[in-house]
Coordinates of C-alpha atoms and ligand atoms in Angstrom, one line a residue:
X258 CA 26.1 301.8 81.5
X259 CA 29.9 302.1 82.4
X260 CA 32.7 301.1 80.1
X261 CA 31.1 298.0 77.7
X262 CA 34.9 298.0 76.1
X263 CA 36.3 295.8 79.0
X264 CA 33.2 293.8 78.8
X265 CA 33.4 293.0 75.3
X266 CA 34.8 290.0 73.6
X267 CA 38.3 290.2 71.9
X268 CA 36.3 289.1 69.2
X269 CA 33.7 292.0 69.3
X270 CA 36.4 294.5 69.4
X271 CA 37.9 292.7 66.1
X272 CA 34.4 293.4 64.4
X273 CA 34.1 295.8 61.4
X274 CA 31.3 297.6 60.0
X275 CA 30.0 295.9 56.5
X276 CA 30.9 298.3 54.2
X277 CA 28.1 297.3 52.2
X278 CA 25.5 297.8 55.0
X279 CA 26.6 301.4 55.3
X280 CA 26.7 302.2 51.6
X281 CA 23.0 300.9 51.3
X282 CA 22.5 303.2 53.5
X283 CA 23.6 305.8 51.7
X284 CA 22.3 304.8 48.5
X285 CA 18.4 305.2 50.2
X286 CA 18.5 308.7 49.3
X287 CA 15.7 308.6 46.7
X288 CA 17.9 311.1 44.6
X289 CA 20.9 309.0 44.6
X290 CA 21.1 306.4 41.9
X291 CA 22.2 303.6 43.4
X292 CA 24.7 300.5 41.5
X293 CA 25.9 299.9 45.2
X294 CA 23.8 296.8 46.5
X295 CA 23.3 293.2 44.9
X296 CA 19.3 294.4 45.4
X297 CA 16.8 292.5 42.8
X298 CA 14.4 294.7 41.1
X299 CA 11.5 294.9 43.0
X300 CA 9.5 295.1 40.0
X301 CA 10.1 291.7 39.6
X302 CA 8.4 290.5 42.9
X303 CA 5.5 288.4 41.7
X304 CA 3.5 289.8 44.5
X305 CA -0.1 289.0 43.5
X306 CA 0.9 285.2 43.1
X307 CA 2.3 285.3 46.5
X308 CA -0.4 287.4 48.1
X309 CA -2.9 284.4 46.6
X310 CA -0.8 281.5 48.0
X311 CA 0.1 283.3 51.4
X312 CA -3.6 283.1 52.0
X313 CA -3.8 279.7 50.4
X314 CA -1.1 278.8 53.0
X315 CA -3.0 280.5 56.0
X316 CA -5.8 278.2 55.2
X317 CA -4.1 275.1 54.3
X318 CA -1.3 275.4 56.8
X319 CA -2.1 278.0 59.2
X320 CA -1.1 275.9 62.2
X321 CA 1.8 274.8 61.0
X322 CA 3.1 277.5 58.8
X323 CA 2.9 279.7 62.3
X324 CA 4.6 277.0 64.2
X325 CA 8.4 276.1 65.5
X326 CA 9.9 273.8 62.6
X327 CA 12.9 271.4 62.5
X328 CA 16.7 273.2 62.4
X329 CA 16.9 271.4 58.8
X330 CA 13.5 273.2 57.1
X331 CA 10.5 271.6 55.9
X332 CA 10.8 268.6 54.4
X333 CA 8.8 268.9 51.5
X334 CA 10.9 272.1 50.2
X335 CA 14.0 270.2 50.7
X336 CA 12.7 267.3 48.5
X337 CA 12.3 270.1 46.1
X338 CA 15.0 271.7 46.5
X339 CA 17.1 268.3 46.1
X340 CA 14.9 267.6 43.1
X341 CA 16.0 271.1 41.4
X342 CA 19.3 270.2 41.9
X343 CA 19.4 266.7 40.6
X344 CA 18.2 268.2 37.5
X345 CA 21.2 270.5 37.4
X346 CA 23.7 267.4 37.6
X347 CA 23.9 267.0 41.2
X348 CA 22.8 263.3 41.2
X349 CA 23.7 262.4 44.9
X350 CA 21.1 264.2 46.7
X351 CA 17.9 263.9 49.1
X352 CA 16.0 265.5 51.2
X353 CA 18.6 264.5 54.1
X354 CA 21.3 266.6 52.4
X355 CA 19.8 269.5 52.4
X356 CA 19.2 272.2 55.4
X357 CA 16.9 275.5 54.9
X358 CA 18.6 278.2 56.2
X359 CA 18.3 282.2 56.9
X360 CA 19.6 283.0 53.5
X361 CA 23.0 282.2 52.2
X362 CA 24.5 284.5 54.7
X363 CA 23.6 282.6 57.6
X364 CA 24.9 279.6 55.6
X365 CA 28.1 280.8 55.8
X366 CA 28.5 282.0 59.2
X367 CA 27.7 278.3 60.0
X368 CA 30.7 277.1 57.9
X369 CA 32.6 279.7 59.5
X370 CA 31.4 278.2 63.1
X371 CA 32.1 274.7 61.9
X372 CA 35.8 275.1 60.4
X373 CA 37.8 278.4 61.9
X374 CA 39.1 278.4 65.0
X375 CA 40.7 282.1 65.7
X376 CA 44.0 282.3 63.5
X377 CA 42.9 279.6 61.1
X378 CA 43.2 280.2 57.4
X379 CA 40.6 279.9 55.1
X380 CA 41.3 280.3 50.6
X381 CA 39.0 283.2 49.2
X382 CA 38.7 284.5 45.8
X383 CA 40.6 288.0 45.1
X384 CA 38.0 289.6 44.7
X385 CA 35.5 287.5 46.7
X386 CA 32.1 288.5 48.2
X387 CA 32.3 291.1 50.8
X388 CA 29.8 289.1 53.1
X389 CA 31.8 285.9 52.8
X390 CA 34.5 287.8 54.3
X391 CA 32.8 289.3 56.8
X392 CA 31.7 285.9 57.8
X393 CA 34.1 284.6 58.1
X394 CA 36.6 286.9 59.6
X395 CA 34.0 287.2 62.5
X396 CA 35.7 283.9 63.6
X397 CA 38.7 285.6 63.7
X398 CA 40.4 283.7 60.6
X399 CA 43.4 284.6 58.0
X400 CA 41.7 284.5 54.9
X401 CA 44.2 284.2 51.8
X402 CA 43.3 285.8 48.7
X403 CA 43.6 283.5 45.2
X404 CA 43.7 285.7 42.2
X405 CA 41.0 285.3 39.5
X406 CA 41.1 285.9 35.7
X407 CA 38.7 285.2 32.8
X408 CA 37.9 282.1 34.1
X409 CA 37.4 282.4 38.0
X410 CA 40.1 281.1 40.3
X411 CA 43.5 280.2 39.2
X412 CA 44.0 277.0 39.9
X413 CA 47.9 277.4 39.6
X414 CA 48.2 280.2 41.9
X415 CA 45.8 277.8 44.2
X416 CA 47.7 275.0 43.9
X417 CA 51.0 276.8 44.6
X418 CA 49.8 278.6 48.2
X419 CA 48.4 275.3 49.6
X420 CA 51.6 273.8 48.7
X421 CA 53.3 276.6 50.8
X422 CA 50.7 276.6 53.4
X423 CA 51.2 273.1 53.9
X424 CA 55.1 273.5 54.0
X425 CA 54.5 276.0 56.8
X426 CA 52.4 273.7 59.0
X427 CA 49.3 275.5 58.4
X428 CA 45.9 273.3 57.7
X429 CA 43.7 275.4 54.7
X430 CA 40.2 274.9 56.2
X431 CA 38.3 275.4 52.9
X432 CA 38.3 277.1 49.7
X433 CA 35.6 279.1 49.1
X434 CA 34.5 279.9 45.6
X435 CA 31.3 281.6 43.7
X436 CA 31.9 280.1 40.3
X437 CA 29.1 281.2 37.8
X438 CA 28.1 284.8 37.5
X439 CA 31.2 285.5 40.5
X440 CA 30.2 288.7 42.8
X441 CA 31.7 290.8 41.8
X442 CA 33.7 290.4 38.7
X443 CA 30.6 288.1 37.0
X444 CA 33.1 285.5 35.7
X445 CA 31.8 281.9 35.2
X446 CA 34.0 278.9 36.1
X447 CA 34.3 276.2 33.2
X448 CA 33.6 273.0 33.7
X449 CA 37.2 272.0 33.6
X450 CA 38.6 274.3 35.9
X451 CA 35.4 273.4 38.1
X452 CA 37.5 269.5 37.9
X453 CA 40.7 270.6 38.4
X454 CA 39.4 272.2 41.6
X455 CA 38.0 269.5 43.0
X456 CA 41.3 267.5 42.5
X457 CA 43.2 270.1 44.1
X458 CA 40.8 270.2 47.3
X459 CA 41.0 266.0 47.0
X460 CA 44.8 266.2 46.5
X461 CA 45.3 268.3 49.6
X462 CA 41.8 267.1 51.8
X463 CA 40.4 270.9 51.7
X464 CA 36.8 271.4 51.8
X465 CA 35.0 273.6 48.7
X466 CA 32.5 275.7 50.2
X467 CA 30.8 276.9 46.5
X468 CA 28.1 279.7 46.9
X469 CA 26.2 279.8 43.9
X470 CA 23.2 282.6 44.4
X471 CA 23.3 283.6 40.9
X472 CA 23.6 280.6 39.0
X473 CA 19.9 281.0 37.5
X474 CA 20.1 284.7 36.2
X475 CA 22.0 283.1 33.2
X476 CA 21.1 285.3 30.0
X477 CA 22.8 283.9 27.2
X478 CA 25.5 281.0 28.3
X479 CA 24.4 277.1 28.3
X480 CA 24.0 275.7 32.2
X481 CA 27.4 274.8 33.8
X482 CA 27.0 272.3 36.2
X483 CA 27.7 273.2 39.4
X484 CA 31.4 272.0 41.3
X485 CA 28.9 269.6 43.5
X486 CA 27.8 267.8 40.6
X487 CA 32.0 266.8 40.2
X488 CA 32.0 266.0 44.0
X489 CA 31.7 261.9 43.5
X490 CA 34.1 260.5 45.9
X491 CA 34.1 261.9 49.1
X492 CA 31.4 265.1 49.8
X493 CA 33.7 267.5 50.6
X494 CA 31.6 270.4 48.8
X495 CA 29.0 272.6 50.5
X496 CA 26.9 273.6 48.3
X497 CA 24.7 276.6 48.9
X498 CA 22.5 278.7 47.1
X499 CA 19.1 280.9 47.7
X500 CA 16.0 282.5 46.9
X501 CA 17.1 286.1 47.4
X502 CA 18.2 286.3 43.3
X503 CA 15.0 284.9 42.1
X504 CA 11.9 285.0 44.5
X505 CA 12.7 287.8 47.3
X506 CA 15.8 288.7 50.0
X507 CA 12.7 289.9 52.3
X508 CA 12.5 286.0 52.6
X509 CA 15.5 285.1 54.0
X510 CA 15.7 282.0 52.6
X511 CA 18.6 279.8 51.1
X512 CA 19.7 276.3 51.6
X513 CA 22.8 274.3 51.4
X514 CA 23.6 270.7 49.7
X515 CA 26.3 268.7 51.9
X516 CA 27.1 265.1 52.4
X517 CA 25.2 263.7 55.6
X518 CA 27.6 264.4 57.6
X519 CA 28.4 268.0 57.2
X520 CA 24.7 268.4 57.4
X521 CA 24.2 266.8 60.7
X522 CA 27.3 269.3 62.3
X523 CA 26.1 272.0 59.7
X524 CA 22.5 271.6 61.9
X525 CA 24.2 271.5 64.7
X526 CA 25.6 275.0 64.1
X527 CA 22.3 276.1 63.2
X528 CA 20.6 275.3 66.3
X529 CA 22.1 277.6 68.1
X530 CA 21.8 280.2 65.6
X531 CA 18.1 280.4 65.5
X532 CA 16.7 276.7 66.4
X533 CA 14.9 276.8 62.9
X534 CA 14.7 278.7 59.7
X535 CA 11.5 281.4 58.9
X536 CA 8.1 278.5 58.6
X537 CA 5.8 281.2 57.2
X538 CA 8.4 281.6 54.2
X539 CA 9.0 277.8 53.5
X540 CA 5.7 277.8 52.8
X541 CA 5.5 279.6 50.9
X542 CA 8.3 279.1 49.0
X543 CA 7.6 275.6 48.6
X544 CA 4.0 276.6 47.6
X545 CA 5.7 279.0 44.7
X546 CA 8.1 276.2 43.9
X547 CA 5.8 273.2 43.7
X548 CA 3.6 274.7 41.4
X549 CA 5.9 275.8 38.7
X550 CA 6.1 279.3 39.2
X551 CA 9.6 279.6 40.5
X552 CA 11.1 278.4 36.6
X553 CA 8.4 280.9 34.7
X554 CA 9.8 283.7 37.7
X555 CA 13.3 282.8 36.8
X556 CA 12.4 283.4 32.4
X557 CA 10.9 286.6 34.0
X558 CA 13.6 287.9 36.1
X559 CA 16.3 287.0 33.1
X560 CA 14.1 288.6 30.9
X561 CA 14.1 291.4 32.6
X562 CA 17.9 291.6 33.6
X563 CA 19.2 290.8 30.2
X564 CA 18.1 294.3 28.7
X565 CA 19.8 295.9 31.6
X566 CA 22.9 294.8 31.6
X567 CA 22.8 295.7 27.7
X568 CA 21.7 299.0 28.6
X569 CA 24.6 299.8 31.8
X570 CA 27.3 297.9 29.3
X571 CA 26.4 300.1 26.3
X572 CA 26.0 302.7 28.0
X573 CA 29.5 302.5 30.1
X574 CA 30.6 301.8 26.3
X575 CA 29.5 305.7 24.9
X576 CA 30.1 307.6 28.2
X577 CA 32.9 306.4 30.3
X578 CA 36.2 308.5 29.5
X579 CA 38.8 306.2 27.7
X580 CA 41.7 303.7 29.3
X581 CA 39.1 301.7 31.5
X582 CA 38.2 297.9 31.2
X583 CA 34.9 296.5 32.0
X584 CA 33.3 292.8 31.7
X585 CA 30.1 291.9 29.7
X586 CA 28.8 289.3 32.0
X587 CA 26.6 286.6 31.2
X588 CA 24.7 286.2 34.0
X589 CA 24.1 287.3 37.6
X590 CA 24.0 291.5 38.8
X591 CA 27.1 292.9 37.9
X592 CA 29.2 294.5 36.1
X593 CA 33.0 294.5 37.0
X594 CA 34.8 297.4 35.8
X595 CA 38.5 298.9 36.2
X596 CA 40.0 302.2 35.8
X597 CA 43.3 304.0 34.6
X598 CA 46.4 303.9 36.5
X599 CA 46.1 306.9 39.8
X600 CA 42.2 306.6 39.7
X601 CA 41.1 304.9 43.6
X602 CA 37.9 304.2 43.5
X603 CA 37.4 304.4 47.4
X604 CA 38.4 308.1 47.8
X605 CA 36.6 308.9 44.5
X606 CA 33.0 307.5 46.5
X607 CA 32.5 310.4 48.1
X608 CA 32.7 312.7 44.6
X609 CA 30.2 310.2 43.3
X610 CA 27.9 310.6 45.9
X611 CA 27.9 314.5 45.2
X612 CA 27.2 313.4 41.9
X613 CA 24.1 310.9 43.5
X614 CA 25.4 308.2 42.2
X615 CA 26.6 305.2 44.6
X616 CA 28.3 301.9 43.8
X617 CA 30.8 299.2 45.7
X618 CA 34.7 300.2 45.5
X619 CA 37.1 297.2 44.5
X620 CA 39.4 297.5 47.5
X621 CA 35.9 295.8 49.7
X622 CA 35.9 292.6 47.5
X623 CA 39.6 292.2 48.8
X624 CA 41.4 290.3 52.1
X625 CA 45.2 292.0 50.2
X626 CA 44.6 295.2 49.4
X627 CA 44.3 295.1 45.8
X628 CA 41.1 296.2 43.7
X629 CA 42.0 299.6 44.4
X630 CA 40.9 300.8 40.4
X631 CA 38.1 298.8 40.2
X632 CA 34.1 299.2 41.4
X633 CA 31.0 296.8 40.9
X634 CA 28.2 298.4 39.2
X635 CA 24.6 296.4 39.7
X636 CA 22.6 296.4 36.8
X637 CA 19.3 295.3 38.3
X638 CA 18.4 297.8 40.7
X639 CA 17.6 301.0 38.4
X640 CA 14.7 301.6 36.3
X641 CA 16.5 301.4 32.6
X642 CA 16.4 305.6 32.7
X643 CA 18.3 305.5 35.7
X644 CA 21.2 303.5 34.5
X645 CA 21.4 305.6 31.6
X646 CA 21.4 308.6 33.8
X647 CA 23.5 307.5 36.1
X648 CA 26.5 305.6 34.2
X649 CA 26.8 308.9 32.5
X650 CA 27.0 311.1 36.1
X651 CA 30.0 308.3 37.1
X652 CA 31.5 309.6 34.0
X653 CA 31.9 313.0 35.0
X654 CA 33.2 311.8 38.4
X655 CA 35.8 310.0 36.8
X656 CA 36.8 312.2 34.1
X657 CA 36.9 314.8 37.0
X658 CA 39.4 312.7 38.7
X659 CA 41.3 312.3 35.6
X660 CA 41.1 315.5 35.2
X661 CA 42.7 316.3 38.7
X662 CA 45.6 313.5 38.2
X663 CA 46.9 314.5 34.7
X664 CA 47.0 318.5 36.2
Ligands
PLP2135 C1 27.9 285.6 46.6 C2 26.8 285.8 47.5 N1 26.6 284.9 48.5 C3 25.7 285.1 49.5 C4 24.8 286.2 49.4 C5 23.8 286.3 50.5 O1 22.6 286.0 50.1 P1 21.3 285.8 51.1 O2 20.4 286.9 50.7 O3 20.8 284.5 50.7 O4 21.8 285.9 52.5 C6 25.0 287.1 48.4 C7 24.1 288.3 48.4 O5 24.3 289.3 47.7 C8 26.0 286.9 47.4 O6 26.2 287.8 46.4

């Protein structure tokens, strides 16, 4: 083939490599201890319960679990799924509201179909999740970062750049958000904030677009309800969440929660994408769901996470040299921590790495630039050993590099 670069979309030669994708890569080395990806432990799969309702499926199902289904997913796993979340205080919801999709990430290059034309801004945390940018970006959007602190996004800071935007004749699409357990920084939204937000997107007629994978790896903070469950007067939250966190990313399933009609363009979207979501895995799913096991997976999973992120926390605690910050977070993968003044933690990858230890720099959680001292740290990849192990190699790397900056 001849030159492909003339042939290519402007928008192709705008794409970027997900940093992410590369470093997991990387971090397949078996020697390499890797914090990088937001990877469950596959310890955790509960792979003898699915093995026995996979062939319970086969047999109950076979013709249709192998079959085309509708763009929106099965029905009887929405109804579930809308179930679940009217139990979490999201009372407006049926079946009809909600669509199965290819995990969350698919979910979001819809709303990145559905809202950005080329040039269009959309409100992101700073940091925000690295494949939320990506998404959206590949519709060749201005994304505007909002800063966070203890509490998730500031709503004053918020409030201030739509007011500017607006002054400047530009539309903010949406504002996306990950309130509880945020990738990366692990900070939960209050309720109140949660209320103020949806007044702000009401004030100025922005849609919320609030990912929540991580909502149910909750280890010691009572349920928030999610932004949804504030959205009474006129749907203008997506809601989306997934099974990746707490049944298996092998799946690819997630769904969203959106008035009717964002879920009739929403389907729309997805019909082009893939005409309908994995069958075999709704079954299955909604086999795993139905039957109780996904809540006594979930204790599992949290009781399994909870001693880890002890362990990398304590363990950061004893070995990392002094003048850094670092979260405990109550929930979710991560841990969110931020290093003295000189230290960039993109340049200092590669000494980790000779080290064989791998995890995210800040600067990739960023659409400004900032982030540069900072580096997520998953907690529930490694065996318990390895975190130990490896926390204390990223100490060497980074008193090496202090070592280098105060010379
Ligand atoms: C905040 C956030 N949103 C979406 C996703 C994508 O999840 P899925 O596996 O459902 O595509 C992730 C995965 O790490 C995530 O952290």
């Amino acid at each position: 083939m001849g030159n492909l670069e003339r042939l290519y979309s402007e928008r192709a030669g705008k794409m970027r490599k997900s940093v992410i994708r590369e470093l997991l890569k990387v971090a397949q080395d078996p020697e390499i201890i890797s914090f990088a990806g937001g990877l469950p432990n596959p310890n955790s799969f509960p792979i003898d319960d699915l093995n026995t309702i996979i062939q319970a499926v086969m047999r109950n199902h076979g013709k249709s679990a192998l079959q085309y289904g509708t763009t929106q997913g099965l029905t009887e796993l929405r109804k579930n799924l809308a179930e679940r979340a009217y139990k979490d205080g999201i009372e407006d919801v049926t079946a009809d509201n909600v669509i199965i999709t290819n995990g969350s990430q698919q979910a979001l290059d819809m709303v990145g179909k559905l809202f950005l034309n080329p040039g269009d801004t959309a409100l992101v945390g700073s940091p925000t999740y690295l494949g939320g940018i990506n998404a959206f970006k590949s519709y060749e959007s201005n994304l505007t970062g909002i800063p966070l602190d203890k509490d998730g996004m500031r709503m004053d800071v918020l409030e201030d750049t739509i007011k500017e935007m607006i002054h400047d004749d530009v539309i903010p699409k949406f504002i996306y958000v990950v309130p509880t357990f945020q990738n990366p920084s692990g900070v939960v939204m209050p309720e109140k904030r949660r209320k103020e937000l949806i007044d702000i997107a009401h004030e100025y007629d922005v849609v919320i677009v609030e990912d929540d994978p991580y909502g149910k790896l909750n280890y010691d903070i009572d349920h928030v309800k999610p932004i949804k469950a504030f959205d009474d007067d006129d749907g203008r939250v997506i809601y989306m969440s997934t099974f990746s966190k707490i049944l298996a990313p092998g799946f690819r399933l997630a769904w969203t929660i959106a008035s009717e009609e964002l879920t009739r363009k929403m389907v729309i979207c997805k019909q082009a994408l893939d005409l309908c979501t994995n069958t075999f895995t709704q079954y299955i799913a909604n086999e795993f769901t139905r039957q109780g096991s996904l809540d006594l997976h979930i204790l599992k999973i949290n009781e399994m996470y909870e001693p880890k992120r002890d362990q990398m926390i304590s363990a950061i605690e004893q070995y990392f040299p002094e003048g850094y910050t670092c979260n405990k977070p109550h929930g979710g993968m991560f841990a969110w921590v931020t290093l003295p003044e000189g230290i960039d933690t993109e340049t200092m990858f590669l000494d980790a790495i000779k080290h064989k230890v791998a995890y995210v720099h800040g600067k990739a959680f960023h659409v400004d630039g900032g982030g540069q001292r900072s580096m997520r740290l998953n907690f529930s990849y490694s065996s318990n050993d390895q975190i130990e192990e490896g926390i204390k190699r990223l100490a060497t790397v980074i008193q090496e590099r202090l070592n280098t900056i105060k010379a």
